[in-house]
Coordinates of C-alpha atoms and ligand atoms in Angstrom, one line a residue:
X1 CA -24.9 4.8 13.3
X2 CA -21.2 5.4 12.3
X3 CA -20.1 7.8 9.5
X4 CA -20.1 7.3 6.3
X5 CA -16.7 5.7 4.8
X6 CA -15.2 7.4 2.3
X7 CA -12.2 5.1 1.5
X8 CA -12.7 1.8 -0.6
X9 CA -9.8 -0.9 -1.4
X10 CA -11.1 -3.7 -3.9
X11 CA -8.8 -7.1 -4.0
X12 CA -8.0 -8.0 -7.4
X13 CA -5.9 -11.5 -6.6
X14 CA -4.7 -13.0 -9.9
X15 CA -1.1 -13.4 -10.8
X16 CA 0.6 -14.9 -13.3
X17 CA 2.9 -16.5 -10.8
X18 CA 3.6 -16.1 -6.9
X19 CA 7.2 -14.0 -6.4
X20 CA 8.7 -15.6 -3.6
X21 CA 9.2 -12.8 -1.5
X22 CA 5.4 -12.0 -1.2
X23 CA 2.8 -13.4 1.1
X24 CA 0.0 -11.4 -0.1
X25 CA -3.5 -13.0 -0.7
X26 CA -3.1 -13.7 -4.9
X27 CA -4.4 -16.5 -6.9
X28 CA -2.2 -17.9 -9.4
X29 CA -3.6 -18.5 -12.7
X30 CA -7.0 -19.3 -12.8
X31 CA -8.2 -16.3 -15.1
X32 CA -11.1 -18.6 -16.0
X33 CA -12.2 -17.4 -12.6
X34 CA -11.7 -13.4 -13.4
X35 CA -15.2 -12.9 -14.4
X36 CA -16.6 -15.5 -11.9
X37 CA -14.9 -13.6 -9.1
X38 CA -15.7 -9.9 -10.3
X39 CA -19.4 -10.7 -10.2
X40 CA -18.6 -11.8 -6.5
X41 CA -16.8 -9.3 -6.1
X42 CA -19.7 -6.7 -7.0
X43 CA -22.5 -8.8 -5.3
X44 CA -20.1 -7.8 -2.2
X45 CA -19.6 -4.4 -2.6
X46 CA -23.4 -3.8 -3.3
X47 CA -24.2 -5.9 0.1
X48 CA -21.6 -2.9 1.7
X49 CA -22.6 -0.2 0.0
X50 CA -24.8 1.4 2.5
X51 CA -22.1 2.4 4.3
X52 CA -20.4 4.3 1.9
X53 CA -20.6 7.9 1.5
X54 CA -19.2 10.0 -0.9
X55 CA -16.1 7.9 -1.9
X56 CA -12.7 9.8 -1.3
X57 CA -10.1 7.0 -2.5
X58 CA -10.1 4.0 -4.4
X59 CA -7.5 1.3 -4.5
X60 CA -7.9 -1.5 -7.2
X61 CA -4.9 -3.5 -5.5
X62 CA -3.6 -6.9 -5.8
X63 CA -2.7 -9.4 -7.0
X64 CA -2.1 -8.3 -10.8
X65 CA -5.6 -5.8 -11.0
X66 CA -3.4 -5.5 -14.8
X67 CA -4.2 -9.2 -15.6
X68 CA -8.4 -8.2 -15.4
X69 CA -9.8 -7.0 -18.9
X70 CA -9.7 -3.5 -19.1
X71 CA -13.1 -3.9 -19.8
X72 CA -14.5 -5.6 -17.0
X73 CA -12.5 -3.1 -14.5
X74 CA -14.1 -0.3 -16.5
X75 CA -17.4 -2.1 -15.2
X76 CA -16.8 -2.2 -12.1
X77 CA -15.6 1.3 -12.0
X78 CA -18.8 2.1 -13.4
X79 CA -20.3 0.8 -10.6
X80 CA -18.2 2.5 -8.4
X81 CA -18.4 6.0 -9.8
X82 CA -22.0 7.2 -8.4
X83 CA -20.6 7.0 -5.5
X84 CA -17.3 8.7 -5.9
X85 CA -16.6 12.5 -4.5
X86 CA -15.9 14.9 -6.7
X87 CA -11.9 14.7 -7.7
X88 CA -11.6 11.5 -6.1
X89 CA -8.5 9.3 -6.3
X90 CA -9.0 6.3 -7.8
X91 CA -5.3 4.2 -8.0
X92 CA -4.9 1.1 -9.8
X93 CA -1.6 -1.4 -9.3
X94 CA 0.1 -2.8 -12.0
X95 CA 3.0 -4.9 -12.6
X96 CA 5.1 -3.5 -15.7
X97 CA 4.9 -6.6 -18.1
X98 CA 1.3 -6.2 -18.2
X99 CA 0.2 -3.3 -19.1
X100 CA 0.4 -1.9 -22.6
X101 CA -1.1 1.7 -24.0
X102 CA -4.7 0.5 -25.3
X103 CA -5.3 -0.6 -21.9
X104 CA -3.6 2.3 -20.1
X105 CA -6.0 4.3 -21.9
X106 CA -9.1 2.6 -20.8
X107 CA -7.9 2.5 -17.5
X108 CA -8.2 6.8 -17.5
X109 CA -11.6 6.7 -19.7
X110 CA -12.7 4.6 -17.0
X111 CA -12.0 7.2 -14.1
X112 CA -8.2 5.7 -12.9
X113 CA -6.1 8.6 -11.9
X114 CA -3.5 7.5 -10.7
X115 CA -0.9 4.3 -11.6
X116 CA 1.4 2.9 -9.3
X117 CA 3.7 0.1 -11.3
X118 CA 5.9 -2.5 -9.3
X119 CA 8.9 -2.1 -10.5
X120 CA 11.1 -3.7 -7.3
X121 CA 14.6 -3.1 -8.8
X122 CA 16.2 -2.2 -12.0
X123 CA 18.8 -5.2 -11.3
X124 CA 18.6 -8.1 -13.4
X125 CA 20.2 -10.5 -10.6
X126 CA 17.8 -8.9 -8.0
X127 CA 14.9 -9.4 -9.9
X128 CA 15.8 -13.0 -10.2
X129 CA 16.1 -13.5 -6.8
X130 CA 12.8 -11.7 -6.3
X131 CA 11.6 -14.0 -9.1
X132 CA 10.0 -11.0 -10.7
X133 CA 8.6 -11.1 -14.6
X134 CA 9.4 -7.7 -15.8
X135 CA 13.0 -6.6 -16.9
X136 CA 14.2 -3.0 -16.0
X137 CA 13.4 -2.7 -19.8
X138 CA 9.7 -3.3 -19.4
X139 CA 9.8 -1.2 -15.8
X140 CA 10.7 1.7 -18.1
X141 CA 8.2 0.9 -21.5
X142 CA 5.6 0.9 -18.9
X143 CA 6.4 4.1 -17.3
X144 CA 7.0 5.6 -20.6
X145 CA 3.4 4.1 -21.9
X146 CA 1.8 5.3 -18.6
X147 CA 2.8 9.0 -19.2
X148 CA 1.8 8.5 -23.1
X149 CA -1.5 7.4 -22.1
X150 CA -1.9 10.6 -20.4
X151 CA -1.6 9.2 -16.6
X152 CA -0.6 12.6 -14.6
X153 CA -0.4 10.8 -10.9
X154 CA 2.7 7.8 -11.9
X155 CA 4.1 5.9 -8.8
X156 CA 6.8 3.2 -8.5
X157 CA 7.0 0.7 -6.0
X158 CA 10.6 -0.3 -5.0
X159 CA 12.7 -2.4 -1.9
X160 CA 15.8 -2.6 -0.3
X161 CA 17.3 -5.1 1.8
X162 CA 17.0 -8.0 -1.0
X163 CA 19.2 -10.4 -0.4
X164 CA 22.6 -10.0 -2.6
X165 CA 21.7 -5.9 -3.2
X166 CA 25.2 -4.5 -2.9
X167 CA 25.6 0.0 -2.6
X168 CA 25.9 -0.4 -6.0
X169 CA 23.2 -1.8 -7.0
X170 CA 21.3 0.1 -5.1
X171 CA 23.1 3.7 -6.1
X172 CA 21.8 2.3 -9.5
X173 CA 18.5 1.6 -8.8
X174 CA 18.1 5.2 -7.1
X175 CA 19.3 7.0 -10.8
X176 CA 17.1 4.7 -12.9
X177 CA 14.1 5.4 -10.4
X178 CA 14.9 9.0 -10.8
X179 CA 15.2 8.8 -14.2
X180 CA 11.8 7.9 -14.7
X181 CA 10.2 10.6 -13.3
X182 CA 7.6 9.3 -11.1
X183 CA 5.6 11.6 -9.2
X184 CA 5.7 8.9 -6.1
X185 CA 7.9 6.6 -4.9
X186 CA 7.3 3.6 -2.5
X187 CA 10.4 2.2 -1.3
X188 CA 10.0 -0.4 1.4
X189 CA 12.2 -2.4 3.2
X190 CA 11.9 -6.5 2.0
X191 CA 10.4 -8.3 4.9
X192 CA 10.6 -12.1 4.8
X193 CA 7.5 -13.5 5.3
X194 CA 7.5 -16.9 6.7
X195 CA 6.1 -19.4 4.5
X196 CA 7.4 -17.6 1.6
X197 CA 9.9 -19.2 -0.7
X198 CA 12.6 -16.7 -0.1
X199 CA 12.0 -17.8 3.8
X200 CA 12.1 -20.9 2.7
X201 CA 15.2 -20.9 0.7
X202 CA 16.8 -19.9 3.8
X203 CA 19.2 -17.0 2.4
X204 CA 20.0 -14.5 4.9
X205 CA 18.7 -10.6 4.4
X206 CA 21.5 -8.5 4.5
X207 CA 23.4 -7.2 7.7
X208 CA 21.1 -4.7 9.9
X209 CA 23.6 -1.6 9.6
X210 CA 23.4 -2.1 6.0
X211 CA 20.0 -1.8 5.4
X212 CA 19.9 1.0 8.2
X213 CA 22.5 2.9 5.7
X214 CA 20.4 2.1 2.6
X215 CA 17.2 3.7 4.2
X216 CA 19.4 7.0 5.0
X217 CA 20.7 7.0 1.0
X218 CA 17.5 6.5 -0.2
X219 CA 15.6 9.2 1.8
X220 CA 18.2 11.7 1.0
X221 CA 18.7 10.9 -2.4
X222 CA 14.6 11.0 -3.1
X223 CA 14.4 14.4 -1.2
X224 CA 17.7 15.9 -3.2
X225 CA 15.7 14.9 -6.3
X226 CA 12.6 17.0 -5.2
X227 CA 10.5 14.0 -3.2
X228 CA 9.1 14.6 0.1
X229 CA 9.8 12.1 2.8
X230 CA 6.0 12.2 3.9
X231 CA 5.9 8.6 5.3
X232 CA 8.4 5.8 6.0
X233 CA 8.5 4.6 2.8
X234 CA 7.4 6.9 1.1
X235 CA 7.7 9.7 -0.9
X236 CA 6.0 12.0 -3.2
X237 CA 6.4 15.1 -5.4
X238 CA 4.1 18.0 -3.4
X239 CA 0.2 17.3 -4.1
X240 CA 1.5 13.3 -5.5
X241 CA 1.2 11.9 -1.9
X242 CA -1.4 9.0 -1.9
X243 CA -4.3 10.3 -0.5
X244 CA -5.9 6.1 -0.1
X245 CA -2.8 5.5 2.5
X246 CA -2.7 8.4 4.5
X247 CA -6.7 7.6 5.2
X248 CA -5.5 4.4 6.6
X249 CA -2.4 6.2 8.4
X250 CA -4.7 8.7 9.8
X251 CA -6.8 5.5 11.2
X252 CA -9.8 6.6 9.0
X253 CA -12.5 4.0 8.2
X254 CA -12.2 2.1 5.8
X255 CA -13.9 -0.8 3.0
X256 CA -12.5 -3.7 1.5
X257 CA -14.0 -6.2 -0.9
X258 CA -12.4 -9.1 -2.4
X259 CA -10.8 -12.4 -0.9
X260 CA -8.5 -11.7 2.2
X261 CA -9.4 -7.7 2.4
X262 CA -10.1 -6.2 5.3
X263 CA -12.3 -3.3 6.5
X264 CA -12.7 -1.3 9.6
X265 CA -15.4 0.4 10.6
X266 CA -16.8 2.4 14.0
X267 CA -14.7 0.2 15.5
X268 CA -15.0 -3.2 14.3
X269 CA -12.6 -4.8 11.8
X270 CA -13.0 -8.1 9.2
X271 CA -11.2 -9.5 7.4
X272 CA -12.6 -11.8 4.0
X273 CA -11.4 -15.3 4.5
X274 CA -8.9 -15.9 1.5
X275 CA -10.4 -18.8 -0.3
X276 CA -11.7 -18.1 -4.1
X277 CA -14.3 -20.6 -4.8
X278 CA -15.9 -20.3 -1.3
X279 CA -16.3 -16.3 -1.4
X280 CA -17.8 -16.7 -5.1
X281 CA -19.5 -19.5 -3.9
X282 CA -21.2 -17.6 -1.0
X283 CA -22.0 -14.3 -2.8
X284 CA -23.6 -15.8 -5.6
X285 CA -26.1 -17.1 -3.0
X286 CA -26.8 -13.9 -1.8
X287 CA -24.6 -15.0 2.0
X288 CA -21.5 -12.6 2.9
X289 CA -17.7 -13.8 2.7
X290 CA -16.7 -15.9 5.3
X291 CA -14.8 -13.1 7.8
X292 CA -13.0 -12.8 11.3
X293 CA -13.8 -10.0 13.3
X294 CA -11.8 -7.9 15.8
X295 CA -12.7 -5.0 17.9
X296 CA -10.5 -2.0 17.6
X297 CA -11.3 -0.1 20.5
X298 CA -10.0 1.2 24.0
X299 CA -5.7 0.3 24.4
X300 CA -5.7 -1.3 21.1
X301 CA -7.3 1.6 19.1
X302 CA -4.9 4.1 21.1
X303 CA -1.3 1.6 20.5
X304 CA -2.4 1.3 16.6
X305 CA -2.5 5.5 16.3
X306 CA 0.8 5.9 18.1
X307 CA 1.6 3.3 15.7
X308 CA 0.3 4.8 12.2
X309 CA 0.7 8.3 13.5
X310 CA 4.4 8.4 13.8
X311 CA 5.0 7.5 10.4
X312 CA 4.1 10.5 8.8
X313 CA 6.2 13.7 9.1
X314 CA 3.6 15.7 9.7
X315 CA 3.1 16.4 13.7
X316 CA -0.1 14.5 15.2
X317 CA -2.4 15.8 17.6
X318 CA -1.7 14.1 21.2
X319 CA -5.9 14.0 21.7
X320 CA -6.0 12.7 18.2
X321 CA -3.5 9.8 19.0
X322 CA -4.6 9.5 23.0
X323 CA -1.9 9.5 25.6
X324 CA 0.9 7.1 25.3
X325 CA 1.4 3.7 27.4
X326 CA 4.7 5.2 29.2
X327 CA 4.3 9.2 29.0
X328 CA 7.8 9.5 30.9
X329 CA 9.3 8.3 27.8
X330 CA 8.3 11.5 25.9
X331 CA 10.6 13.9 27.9
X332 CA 13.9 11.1 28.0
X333 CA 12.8 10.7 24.0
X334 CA 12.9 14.3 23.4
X335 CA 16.0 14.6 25.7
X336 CA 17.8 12.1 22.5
X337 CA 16.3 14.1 20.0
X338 CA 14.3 11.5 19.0
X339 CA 10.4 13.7 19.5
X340 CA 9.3 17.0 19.4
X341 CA 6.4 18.4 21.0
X342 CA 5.0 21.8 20.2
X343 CA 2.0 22.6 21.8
X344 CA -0.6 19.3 22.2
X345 CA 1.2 18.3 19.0
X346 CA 4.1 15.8 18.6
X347 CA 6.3 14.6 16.0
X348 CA 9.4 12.5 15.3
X349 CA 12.4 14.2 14.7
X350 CA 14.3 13.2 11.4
X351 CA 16.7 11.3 13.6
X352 CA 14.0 9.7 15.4
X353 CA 11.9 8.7 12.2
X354 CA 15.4 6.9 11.4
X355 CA 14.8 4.6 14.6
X356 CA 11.0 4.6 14.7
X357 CA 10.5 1.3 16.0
X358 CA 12.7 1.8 18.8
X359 CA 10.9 5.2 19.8
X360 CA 7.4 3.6 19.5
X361 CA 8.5 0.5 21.8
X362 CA 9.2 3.0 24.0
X363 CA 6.5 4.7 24.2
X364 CA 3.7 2.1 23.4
X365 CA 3.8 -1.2 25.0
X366 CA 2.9 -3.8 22.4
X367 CA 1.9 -7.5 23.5
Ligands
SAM401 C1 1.2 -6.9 -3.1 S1 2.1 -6.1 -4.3 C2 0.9 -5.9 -5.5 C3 1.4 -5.1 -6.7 C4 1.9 -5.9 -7.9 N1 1.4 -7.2 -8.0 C5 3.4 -6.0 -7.8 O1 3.9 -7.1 -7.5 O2 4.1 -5.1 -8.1 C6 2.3 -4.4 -3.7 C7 3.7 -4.1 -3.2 O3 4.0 -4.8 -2.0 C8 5.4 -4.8 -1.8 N2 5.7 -6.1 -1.2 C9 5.2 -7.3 -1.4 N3 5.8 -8.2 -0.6 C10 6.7 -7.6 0.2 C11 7.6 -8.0 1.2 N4 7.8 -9.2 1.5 N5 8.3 -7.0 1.8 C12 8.2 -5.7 1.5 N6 7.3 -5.3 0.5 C13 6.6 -6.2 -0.2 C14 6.0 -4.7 -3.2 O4 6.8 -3.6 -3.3 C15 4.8 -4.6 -4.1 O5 5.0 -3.7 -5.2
SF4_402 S1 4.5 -9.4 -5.5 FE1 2.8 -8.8 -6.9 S2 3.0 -10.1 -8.7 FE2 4.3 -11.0 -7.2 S3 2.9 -12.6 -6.3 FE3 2.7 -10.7 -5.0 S4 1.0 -9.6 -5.8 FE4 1.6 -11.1 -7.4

């Protein structure tokens, strides 16, 4: 018997249309599906629901969880709450031309505590070339709206590294993220994804050193402006860090229900197969999503700590994380001031949380 899981993700897929930077699992249009797929989408999480215990997080991600009627979230949050631990975070995404105050509103009735709005850039031209739908005008209403509604947990998701994103650009989009006030900040790093239309467009990401000096402004422009650096791309105003992701960066079990979410539990993860009309298909006859399981266990369970571990500043327990695949590179490692050991605890320094990637290939040997 494992223990109870206490952290619950629910996949809301619909978007208006696909950016073409993102290979997430989203379904464009078909909102004549929405209620179709939340009934799935319940008949699943009551199949699961035996392994819950008292819930911790919740993350309605997506997709556009914004383009669902308020209404119908509020249902499913009503199936949800029962379960829910007292003071539990419950996080919805949304992207900012879809969200307006009566709605917002509902959202908190409901039991939403926390908003986190993707905002990507304040740049007109970047936003074109992430072919996003919101202007930096609407990125601000909806901030503004969020904070009128009474949301007291606001976070914005951001990235650098877009193609064209000059220091300016980015200078700006550090003020204007400032300026709204959010109480966390996710700013990642654009990663092309192949079989996205920005891969396929073929332009370039920018030159390596410049997006290594763009991380560097960012992390000390966000802490200057009060943010701690609590992750590697991300930052939060103290108590604002997002308790749903450091369960998954503390390797925590984990739920998720919805088309292409994945789970892991005692050991074993799945992942939902990605097609709508076969998982609606299959829980309305009472049969589970189609999945693909792994086994997270021995070598891979130890590599995937070391891995989540060293993201967060906060130092992490060697037992916790098990010993590393090449102990001899802890001492050359701490030699560069790249780790820091105190005790059975260890830590990147600030330098080495810079070159992360490098330290854990040193350390870990990935396949
Ligand atoms: C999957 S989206 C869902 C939220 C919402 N639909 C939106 O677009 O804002 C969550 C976040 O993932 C990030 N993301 C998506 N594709 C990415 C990529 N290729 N590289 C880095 N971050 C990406 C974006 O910052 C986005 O806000
Ligand atoms: S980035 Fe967000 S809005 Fe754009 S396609 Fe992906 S999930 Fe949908």
């Amino acid at each position: 018997m494992t223990e109870p899981v206490r952290h619950l993700y629910v996949h809301l897929p619909f978007c208006a249309s696909r950016c073409g930077y993102c290979a997430f699992v989203v379904e464009v249009g078909g909102l004549g599906s929405r209620d179709d797929y939340l009934e799935a989408l319940t008949a699943e999480l009551e199949m699961e629901a035996h392994r819950l215990g008292a819930i911790e997080t919740v993350f309605l991600g997506g997709g556009t969880p914004t383009l669902m009627r308020p209404r119908r979230l509020r249902e499913l949050l009503d199936r949800v709450r029962p379960l829910l631990a007292p003071g539990a975070e419950v996080t919805v995404e949304a992207n900012p031309e879809t969200v307006d105050g009566a709605q917002l509103v509902e959202l908190l009735e409901a039991g939403v505590t926390r908003l986190s709005l993707g905002v990507q850039s304040f740049q007109p031209s970047l936003l074109a070339t992430l072919d996003r739908a919101a202007t930096p005008a609407m990125a601000r209403d909806a901030a503004t709206c969020a904070r009128e509604a009474g949301f007291r947990s606001l976070s914005i998701d951001l990235l650098f590294g877009v193609p064209g994103q000059t220091a300016d650009d980015l200078a700006s989009d550090m003020e204007a993220a400032i300026d709204i006030g959010p109480d966390h900040v996710s700013w990642y790093e654009l990663e092309m994804k192949p079989g996205s239309a920005l891969a396929a467009s073929g332009v370039p990401l920018p030159d390596e050193d410049l997006t290594a000096t763009a991380y560097r402004d960012i992390v000390e422009r966000l802490e200057a402006a009060g943010y701690r650096w609590y992750e590697t791309a991300n930052y939060a105003r103290p108590g604002h860090e997002c308790r749903h992701n450091l369960a998954y960066w503390g390797a925590a079990d984990y739920l998720g229900v919805g088309i292409g979410a994945v789970s892991t539990v005692g050991g074993r993860r799945w992942r939902n197969a990605p097609r709508l009309e076969d998982y609606v298909g299959r829980l309305s006859r009472g049969e589970a999503p189609r999945r693909t399981v792994e086994v997270i266990e021995g070598a891979v369970a130890r590599r995937e700590r070391w891995m989540l571990g060293l993201r967060l500043d906060a130092p992490r327990d060697l037992g916790w994380a098990g010993p590393p695949d090449n102990p001899a590179a802890l001492d050359r490692l701490a030699g560069l001031g790249h780790v820091e050991s105190d005790g059975g605890e260890l830590r990147l320094t600030r330098e080495g949380r810079f070159v992360q990637n490098a330290v854990l290939g040193e350390l870990m040997e990935f396949a």
